Coordinates of C-alpha atoms and ligand atoms in Angstrom, one line a residue:
X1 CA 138.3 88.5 120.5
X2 CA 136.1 87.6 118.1
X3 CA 134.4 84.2 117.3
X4 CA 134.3 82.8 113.9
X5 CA 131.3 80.6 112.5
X6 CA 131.3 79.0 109.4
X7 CA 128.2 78.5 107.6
X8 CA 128.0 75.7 105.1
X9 CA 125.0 74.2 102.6
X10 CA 124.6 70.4 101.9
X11 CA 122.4 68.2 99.8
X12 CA 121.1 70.8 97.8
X13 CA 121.8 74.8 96.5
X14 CA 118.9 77.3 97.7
X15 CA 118.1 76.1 100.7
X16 CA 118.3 80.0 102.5
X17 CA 121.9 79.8 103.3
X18 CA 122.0 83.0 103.2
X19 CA 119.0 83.9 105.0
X20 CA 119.7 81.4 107.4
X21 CA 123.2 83.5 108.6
X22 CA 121.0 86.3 108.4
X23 CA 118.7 85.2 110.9
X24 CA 121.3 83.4 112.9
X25 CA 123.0 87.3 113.4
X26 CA 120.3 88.8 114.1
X27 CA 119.5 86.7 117.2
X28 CA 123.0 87.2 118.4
X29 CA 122.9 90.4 117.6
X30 CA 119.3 90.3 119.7
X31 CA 121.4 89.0 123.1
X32 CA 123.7 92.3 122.8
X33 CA 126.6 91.0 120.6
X34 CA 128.8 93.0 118.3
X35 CA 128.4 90.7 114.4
X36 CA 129.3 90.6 111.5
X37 CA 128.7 88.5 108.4
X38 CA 130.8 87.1 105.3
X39 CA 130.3 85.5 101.8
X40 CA 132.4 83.5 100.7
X41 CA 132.2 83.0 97.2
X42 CA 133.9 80.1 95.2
X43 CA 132.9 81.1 91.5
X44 CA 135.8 82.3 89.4
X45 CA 134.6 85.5 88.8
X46 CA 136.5 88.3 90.9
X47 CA 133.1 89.7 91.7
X48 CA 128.8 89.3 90.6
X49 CA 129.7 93.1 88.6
X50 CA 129.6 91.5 85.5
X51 CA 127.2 88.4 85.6
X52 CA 124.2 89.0 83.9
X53 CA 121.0 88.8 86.5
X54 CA 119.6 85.9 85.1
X55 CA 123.1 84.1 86.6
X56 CA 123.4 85.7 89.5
X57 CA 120.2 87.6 90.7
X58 CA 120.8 91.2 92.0
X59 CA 124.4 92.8 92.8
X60 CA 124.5 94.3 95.9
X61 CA 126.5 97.1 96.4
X62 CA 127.8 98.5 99.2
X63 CA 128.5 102.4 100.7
X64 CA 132.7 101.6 99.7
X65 CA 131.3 100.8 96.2
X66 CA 131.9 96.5 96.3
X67 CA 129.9 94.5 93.8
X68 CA 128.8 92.2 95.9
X69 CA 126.7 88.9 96.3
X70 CA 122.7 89.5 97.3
X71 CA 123.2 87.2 100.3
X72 CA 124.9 90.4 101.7
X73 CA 121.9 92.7 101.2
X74 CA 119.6 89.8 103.6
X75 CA 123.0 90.2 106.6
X76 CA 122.7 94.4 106.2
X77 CA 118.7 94.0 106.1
X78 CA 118.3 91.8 108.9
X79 CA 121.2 93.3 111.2
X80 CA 121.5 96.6 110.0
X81 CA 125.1 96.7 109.7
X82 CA 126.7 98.1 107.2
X83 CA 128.2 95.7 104.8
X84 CA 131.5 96.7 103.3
X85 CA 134.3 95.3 100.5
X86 CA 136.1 93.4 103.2
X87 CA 132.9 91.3 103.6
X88 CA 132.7 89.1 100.2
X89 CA 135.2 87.5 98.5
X90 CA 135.0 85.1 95.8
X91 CA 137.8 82.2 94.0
X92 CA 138.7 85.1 91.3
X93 CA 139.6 87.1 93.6
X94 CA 141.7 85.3 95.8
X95 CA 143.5 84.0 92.6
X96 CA 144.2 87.6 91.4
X97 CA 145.5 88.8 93.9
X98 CA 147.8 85.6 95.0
X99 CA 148.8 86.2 90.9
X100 CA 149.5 89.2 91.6
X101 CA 152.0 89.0 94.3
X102 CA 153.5 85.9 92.8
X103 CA 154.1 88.6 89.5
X104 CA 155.8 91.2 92.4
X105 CA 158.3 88.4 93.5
X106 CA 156.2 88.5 97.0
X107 CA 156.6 84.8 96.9
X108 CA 160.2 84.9 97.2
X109 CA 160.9 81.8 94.4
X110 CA 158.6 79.6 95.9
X111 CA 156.2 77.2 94.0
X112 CA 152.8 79.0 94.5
X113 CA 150.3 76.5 95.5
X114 CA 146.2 76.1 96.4
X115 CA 147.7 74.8 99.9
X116 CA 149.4 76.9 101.4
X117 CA 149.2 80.4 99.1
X118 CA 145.4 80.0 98.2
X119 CA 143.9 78.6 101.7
X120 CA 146.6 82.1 103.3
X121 CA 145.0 84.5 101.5
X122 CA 141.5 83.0 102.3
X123 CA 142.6 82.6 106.1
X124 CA 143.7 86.5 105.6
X125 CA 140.8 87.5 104.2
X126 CA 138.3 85.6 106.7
X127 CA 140.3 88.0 109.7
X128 CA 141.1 90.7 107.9
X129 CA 139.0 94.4 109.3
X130 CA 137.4 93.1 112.3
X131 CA 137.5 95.4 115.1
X132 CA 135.1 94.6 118.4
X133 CA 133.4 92.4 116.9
X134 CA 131.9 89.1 119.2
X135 CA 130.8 87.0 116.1
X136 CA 131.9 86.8 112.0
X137 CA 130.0 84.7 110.3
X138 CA 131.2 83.8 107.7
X139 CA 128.9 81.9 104.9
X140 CA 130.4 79.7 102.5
X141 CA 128.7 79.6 99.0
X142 CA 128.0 76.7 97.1
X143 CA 127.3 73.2 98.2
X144 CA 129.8 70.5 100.1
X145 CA 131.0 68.4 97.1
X146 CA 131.3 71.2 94.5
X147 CA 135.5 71.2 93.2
X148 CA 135.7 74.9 93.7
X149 CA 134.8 74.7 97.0
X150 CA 137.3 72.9 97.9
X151 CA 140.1 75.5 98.9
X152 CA 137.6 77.6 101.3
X153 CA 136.6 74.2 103.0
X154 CA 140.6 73.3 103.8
X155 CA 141.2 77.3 104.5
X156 CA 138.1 77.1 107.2
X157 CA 139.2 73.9 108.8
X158 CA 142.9 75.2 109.1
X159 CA 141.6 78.2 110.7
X160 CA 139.9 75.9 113.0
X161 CA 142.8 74.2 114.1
X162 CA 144.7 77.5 114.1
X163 CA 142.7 79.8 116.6
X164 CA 140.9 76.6 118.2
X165 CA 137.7 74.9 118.7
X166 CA 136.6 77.5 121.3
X167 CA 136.8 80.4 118.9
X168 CA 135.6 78.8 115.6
X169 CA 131.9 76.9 115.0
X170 CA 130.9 74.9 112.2
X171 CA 127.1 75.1 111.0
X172 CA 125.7 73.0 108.2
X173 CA 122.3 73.4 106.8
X174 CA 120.8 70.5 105.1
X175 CA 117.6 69.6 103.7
X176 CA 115.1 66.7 105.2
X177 CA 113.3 65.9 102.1
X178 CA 109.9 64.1 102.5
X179 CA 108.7 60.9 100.1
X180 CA 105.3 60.6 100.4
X181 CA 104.9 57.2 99.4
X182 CA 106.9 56.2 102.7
X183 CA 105.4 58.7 104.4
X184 CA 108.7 59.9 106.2
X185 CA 111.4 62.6 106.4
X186 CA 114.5 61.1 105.1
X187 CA 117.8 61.4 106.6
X188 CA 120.5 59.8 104.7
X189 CA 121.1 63.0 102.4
X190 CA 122.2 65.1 105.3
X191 CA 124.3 61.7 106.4
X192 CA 126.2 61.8 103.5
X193 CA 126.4 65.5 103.2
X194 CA 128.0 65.5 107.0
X195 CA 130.3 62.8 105.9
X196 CA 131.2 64.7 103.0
X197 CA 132.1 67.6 105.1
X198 CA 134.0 65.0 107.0
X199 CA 136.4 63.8 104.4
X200 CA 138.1 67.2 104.1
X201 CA 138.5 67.2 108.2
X202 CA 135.3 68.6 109.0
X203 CA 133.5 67.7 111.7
X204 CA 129.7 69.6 111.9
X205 CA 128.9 71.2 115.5
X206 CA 125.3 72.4 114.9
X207 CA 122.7 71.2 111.7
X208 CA 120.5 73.3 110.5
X209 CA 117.8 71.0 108.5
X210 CA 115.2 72.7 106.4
X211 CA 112.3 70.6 106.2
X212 CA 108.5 71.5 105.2
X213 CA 107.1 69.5 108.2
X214 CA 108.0 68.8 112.4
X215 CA 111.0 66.7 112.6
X216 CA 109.8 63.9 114.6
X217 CA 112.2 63.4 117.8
X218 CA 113.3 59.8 116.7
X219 CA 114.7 61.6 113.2
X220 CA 116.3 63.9 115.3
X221 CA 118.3 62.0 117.4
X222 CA 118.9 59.5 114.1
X223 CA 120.4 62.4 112.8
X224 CA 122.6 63.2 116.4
X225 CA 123.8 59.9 116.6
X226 CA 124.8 59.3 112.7
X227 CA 126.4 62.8 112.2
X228 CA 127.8 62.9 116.1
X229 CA 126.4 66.0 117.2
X230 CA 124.4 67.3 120.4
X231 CA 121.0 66.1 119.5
X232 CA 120.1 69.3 120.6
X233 CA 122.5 71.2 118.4
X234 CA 120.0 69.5 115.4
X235 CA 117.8 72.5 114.4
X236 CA 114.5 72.0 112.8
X237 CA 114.5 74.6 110.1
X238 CA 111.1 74.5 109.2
X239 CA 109.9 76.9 106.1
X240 CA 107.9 79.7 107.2
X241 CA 105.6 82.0 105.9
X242 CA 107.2 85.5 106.2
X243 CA 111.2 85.9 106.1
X244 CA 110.6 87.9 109.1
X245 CA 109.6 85.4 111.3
X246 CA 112.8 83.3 110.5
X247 CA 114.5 85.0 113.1
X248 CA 111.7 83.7 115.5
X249 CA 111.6 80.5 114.8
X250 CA 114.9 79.7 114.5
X251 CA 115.5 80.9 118.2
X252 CA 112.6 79.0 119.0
X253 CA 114.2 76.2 118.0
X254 CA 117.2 76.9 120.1
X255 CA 120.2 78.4 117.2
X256 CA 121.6 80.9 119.5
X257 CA 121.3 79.3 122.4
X258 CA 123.2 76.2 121.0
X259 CA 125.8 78.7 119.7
X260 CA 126.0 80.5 122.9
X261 CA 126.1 76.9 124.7
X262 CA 128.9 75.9 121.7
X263 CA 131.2 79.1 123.0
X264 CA 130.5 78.5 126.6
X265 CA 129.2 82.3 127.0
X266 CA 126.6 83.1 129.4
X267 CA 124.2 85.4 127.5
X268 CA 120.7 87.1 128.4
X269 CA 117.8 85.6 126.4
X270 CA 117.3 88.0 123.2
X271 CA 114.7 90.8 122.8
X272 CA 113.3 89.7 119.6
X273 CA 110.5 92.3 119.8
X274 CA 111.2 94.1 116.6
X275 CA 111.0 90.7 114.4
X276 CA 107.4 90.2 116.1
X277 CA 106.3 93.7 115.7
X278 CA 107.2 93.6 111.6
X279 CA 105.5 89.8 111.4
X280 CA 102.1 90.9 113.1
X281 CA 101.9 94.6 110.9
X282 CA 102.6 91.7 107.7
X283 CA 100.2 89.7 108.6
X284 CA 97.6 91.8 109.6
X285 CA 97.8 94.9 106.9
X286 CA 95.1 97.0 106.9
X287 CA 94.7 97.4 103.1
X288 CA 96.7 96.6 100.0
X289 CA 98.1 98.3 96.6
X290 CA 99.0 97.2 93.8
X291 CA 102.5 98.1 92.2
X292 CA 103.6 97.6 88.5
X293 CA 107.6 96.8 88.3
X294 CA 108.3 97.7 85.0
X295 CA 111.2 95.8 84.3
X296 CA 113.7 93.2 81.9
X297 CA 114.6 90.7 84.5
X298 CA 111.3 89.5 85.5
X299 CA 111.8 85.6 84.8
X300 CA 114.7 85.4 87.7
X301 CA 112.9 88.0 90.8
X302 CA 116.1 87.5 92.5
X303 CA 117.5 90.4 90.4
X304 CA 115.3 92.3 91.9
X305 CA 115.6 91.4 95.3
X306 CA 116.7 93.9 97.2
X307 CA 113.8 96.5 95.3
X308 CA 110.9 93.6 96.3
X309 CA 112.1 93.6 99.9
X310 CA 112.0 97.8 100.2
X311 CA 108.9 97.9 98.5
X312 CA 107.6 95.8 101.6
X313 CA 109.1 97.7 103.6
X314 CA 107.4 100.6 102.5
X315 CA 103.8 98.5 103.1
X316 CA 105.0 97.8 106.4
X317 CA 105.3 101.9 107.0
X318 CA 102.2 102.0 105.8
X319 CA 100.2 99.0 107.2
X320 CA 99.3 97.9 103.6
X321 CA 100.1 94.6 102.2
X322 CA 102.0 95.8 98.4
X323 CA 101.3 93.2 95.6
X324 CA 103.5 93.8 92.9
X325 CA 102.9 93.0 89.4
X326 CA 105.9 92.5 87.3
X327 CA 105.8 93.5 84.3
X328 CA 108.3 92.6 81.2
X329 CA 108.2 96.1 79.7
X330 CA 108.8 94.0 76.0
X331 CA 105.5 93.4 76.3
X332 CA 104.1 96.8 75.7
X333 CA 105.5 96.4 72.0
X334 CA 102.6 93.8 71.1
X335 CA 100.2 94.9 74.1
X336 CA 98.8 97.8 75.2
X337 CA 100.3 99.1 78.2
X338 CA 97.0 100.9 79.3
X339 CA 95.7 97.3 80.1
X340 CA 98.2 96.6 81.9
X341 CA 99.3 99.7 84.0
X342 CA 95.5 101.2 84.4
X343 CA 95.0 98.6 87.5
X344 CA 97.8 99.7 89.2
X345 CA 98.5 102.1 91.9
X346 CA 102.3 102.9 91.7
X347 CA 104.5 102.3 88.7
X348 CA 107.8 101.7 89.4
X349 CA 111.0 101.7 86.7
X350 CA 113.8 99.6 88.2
X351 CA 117.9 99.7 87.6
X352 CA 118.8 98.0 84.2
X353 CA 120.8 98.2 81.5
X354 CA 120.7 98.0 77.7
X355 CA 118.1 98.7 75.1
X356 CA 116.2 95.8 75.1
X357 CA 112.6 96.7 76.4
X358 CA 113.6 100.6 76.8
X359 CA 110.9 101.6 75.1
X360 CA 108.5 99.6 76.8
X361 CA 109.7 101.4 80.5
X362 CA 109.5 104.8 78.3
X363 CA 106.2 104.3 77.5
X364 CA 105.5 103.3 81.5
X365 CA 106.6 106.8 82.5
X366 CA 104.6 108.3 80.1
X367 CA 101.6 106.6 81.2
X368 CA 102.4 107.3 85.2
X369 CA 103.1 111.3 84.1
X370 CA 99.6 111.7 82.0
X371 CA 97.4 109.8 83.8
X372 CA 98.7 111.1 87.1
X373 CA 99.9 107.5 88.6
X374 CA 102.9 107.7 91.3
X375 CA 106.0 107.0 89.4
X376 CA 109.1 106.0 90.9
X377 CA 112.2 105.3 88.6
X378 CA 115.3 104.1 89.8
X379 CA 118.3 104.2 87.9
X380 CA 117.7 103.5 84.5
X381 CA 114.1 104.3 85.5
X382 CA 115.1 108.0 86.0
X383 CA 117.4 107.9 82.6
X384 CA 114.1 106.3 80.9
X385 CA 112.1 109.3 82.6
X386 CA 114.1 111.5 81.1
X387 CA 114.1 111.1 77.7
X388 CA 110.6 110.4 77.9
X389 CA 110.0 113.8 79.0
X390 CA 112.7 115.0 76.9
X391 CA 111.0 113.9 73.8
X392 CA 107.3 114.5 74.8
X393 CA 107.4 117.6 77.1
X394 CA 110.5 119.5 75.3
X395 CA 110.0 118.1 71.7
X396 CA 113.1 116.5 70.9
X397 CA 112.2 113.3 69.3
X398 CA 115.6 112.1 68.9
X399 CA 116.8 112.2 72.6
X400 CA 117.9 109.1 73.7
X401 CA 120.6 107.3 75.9
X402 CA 124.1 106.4 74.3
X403 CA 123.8 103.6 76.1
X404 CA 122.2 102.6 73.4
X405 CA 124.4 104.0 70.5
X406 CA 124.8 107.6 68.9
X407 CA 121.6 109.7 68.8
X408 CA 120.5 113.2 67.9
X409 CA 119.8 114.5 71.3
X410 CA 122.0 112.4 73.9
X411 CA 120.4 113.2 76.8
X412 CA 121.4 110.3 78.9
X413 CA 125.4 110.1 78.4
X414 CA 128.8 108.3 79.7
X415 CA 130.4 110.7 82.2
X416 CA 134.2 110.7 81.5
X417 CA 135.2 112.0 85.2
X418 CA 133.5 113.4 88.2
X419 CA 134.4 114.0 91.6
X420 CA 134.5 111.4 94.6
X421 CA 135.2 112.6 97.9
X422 CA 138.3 114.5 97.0
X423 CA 139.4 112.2 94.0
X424 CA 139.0 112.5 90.7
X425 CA 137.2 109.5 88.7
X426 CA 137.9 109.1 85.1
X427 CA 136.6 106.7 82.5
X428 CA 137.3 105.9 78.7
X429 CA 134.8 104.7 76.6
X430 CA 135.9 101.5 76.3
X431 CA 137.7 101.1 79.0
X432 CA 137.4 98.1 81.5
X433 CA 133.4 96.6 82.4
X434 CA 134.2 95.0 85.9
X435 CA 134.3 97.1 88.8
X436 CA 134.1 100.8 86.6
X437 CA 130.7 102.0 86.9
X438 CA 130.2 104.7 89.4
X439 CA 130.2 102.8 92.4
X440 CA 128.7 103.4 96.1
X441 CA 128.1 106.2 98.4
X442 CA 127.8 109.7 97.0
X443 CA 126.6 112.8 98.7
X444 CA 123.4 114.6 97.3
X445 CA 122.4 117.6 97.8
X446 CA 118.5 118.3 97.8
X447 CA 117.0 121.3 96.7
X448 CA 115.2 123.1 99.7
X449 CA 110.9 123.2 99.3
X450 CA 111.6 119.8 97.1
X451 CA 109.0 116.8 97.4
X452 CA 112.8 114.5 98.3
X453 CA 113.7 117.6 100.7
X454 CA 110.6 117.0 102.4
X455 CA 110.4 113.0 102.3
X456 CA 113.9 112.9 103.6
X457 CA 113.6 115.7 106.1
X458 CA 117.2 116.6 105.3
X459 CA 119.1 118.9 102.7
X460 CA 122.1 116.5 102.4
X461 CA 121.7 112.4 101.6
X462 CA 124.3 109.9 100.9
X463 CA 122.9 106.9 98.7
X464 CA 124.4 104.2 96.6
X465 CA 125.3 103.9 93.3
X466 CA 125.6 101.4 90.4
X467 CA 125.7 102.9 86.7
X468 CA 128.0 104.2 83.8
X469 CA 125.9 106.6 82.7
X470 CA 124.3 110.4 83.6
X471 CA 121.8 112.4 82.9
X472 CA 123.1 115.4 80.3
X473 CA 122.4 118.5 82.4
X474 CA 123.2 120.6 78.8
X475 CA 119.2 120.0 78.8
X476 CA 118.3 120.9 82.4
X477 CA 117.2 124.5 81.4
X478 CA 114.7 122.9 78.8
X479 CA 113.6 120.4 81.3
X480 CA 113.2 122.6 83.9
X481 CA 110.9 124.9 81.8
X482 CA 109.1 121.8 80.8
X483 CA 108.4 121.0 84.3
X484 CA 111.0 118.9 86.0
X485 CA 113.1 119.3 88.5
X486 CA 116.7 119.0 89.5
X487 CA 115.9 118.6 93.0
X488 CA 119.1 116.6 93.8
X489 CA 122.6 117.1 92.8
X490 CA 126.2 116.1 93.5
X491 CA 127.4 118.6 96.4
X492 CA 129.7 120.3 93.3
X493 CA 126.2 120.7 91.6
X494 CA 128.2 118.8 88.4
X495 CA 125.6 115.5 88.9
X496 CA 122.1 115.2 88.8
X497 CA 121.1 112.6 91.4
X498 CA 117.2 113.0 91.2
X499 CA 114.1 115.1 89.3
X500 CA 110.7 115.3 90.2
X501 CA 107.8 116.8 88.8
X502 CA 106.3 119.0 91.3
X503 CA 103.0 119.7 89.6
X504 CA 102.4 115.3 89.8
X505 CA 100.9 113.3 92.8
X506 CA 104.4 111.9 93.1
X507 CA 107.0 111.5 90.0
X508 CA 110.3 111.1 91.3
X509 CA 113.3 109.7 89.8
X510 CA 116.6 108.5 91.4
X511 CA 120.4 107.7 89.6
X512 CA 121.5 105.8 92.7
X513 CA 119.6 102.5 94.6
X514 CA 117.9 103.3 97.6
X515 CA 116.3 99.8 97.6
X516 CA 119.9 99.2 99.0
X517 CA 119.5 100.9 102.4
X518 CA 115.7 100.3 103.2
X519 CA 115.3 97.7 106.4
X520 CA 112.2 96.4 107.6
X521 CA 113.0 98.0 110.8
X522 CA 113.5 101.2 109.0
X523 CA 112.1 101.9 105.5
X524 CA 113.4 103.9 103.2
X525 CA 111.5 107.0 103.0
X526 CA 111.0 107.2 99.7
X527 CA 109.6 103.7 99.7
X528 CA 107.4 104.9 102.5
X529 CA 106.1 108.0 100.8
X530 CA 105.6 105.8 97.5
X531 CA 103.9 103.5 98.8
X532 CA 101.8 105.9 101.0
X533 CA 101.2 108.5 97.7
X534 CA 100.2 104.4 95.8
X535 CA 97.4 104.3 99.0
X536 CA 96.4 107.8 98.0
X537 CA 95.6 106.4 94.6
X538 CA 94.1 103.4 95.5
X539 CA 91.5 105.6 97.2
X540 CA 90.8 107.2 94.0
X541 CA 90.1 104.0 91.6
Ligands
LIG1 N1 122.4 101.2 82.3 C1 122.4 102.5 83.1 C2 123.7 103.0 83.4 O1 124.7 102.3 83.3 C3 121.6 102.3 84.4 C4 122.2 101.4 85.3 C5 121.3 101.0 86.5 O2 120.1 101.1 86.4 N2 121.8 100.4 87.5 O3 123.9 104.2 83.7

């Protein structure tokens, strides 16, 4: 029978909601339970696909090909559960699909309405695909008091009422913002966000309050009596330095146990060995490199989230601490990239998409193939290696993406069908932008003797996907005489999935994400082995 806990954010947005569930699982998770986490999304669109990373930040996507919100890439990091489609939902959503049964006559005549269609199909959705699980946590974006959150709010408190107190948990996190001039942590925000919560019928069972100092015990029970709760269920959620230690502190604080107390289930205290193995190898690295992301969102890092945190990963393999540089690859048009790459260890081409700035990452790879630098391209980082080779190593000038337009030499191109499993995947040119690129886990095969054969220890990966377009294998003969490799391909060899240049330190490009499946428990080999072949160079500069 699984237990339900609602996690909502007052006073103010980015106060580590999402973290904060992440954390909260992985303690329960720690005592032996079965979890599971949820997003609940109240913006209009029906998913982050096709918000631009500046909005949104990164879109995480999972093996059964969702778009989904990055808070779900901290739940799979920090628990190592899978996330899947059934675990983010957002307003547009919910809304299609309620318009769409209304369209089917599913709704028998009836007036369709927020309460009770809307807050159903939320209520459906919150218990829909749970198996064994002991706990679904279930975040709620936005912050109490926004309109569109509204609908969630009502469909959490019915459910609530529905499957009772002893099954359901509500936890708010709230900030405790400090005014120097008083010299005191202030409380009346997180009053009025609790009574907030209150006038749509719901009453708090645990706080969470961020704050950047100790709440002092007479603040705490201020809190307990004002917002009626435990005073022990009020959490001090102080900032840390490392994410890893959240985990750590907030069981030190007493989160699961006041959860487990909340249930009334008897529970073993957790082994939170892993989370203090990762914190000490952080804080105590042994040496440090330095990594240029070559890259277009730079000014929001949260597009990049997901990359940052597998990159760290890969230091933690390696007991290094990895500084990265990030690099707006506009730049290169009115600076020389030499100044800016020569200091670095490792280059690195993330996802993207679009022209702007493509021939500032072009002119990265070149740099990281001459001058012998790791290079690691992701994505568009493996497209952008391509061409560069193509038009350096081959001689065709005018190869080019058609992401970007027609061009002489397309060598990067839209795929029209391909394979999945055993359906086939088609596409029109201008078909449809949400939900239509090629979308989550694909087999790859890897070429036996290859550098990825040898990093992954396998012959056959399955990774994760997020693009429209392919590289043109009309030109892998040229290539391949030129010097790269096809050293992964689609298991009907129809889709290149990775090439490397064997005669290079370590130049390895990828179509899919695997910044998406790295965990600081378990990195990502090819994080591990770039960041390792970055130490390698280090040694040499
Ligand atoms: N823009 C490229 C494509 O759609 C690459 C996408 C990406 O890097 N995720 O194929």
């Amino acid at each position: 029978m699984t237990r339900f806990i609602f996690i909502t954010g007052g006073v103010v947005s980015s106060l580590g909601k999402g973290l904060a569930s992440a954390a909260l699982g992985a303690c329960l998770q720690a005592r032996g339970f079965k979890v599971r986490l949820r997003k609940l999304d109240p913006y209009l669109n029906v998913d982050p696909g096709t918000m631009s990373p500046y909005q949104h930040g990164e879109v995480y996507v999972t093996d059964d090909g969702a778009e989904t919100d990055l808070d779900l890439g901290h739940y799979e990091r920090f628990t190592g559960v899978a996330s899947r489609k059934s675990d983010n939902i957002t307003t547009g959503r919910i809304y299609s699909d309620v318009i769409a049964r209304e369209r089917r006559g599913d709704y028998l005549g009836a007036t369709v309405q927020v309460i009770p269609h809307v807050t159903n199909a939320i209520k459906e959705f919150v218990k829909s695909d749970l198996t064994d699980e002991d706990f679904c946590l279930c975040e709620i974006g936005g912050t109490v008091g926004d309109i569109e959150s509204l609908p969630f709010l009502e469909a959490i408190r019915q459910l609530a009422n529905e499957l009772g107190r002893e099954r359901t948990m509500f936890v708010h996190l709230t900030l405790l913002p400090y005014i120097p001039t008083a010299g005191e942590l202030k409380t009346k925000p997180t009053q009025h966000s609790v009574k907030e919560l209150l006038s749509v019928g719901i009453q708090p069972d645990l706080l969470m309050c961020r704050s950047d100092r100790e709440i002092p015990e007479g603040e705490r029970k201020k809190i307990a009596l004002f917002c009626n709760v435990a005073p022990q269920a009020v959490i001090p959620a102080l900032d840390v330095d490392s994410i890893y230690q959240v985990p750590i502190s907030y069981h030190a604080e007493g989160l699961d146990e006041q959860v487990c107390r909340h249930f009334r289930i008897e529970s073993t205290q957790p082994d939170l060995s892993r989370w203090t193995n990762i914190v000490e190898r952080v804080r105590q690295p042994e040496g440090e490199v330095t990594i240029a992301v070559v890259g277009k969102y730079i000014s929001l890092l949260d597009s990049y989230k997901s990359l940052a945190e597998a990159l760290t990963h890969g230091g933690i393999a390696n007991n290094v601490r990895v500084r990265l540089n990030w690099i707006d690859s506009q730049i290169f048009e009115r600076e020389d990239a030499v100044l800016h790459l020569e200091p670095c260890h490792g280059i690195l081409v993330p996802g993207g998409f679009g022209e702007r700035g493509a021939s500032g990452k072009i002119e990265a790879v070149k740099f990281a193939r001459e001058r012998q630098v790791p290079y690691f391209g992701i994505c568009f980082g493996m497209q952008m290696a391509v061409i560069e080779a193509c038009r350096n190593l081959v001689g065709l000038k005018g190869a080019n993406s058609t992401e970007f337009g027609p061009c002489e030499h397309p060598v990067v191109g839209l795929m029209t069908e391909w394979v999945k499993g055993n359906m086939l995947e088609k596409r029109a040119a201008n078909g449809e932008l949400g939900g239509t690129l090629r979308l989550g886990a694909y087999d790859c095969m890897l070429k036996k003797g290859s550098r990825v054969a040898d990093i992954y220890g396998s012959d056959m990966i399955s990774e994760r996907h997020r693009h429209r377009f392919e590289v043109n294998m009309d030109y892998r003969p040229q290539l391949e005489k030129a010097g790269l490799s096809f050293s992964g391909l689609s298991p009907d060899g129809v889709l290149p999935e990775i090439v490397e240049i064997p005669d290079h330190p370590w130049f390895v490009g990828v179509q899919f994400h695997p910044e998406l499946k790295s965990k600081p428990f378990d990195p990502h080999p090819l994080f591990t082995s770039f960041i390792k072949a970055a130490v390698r160079q280090s040694r040499l500069v």
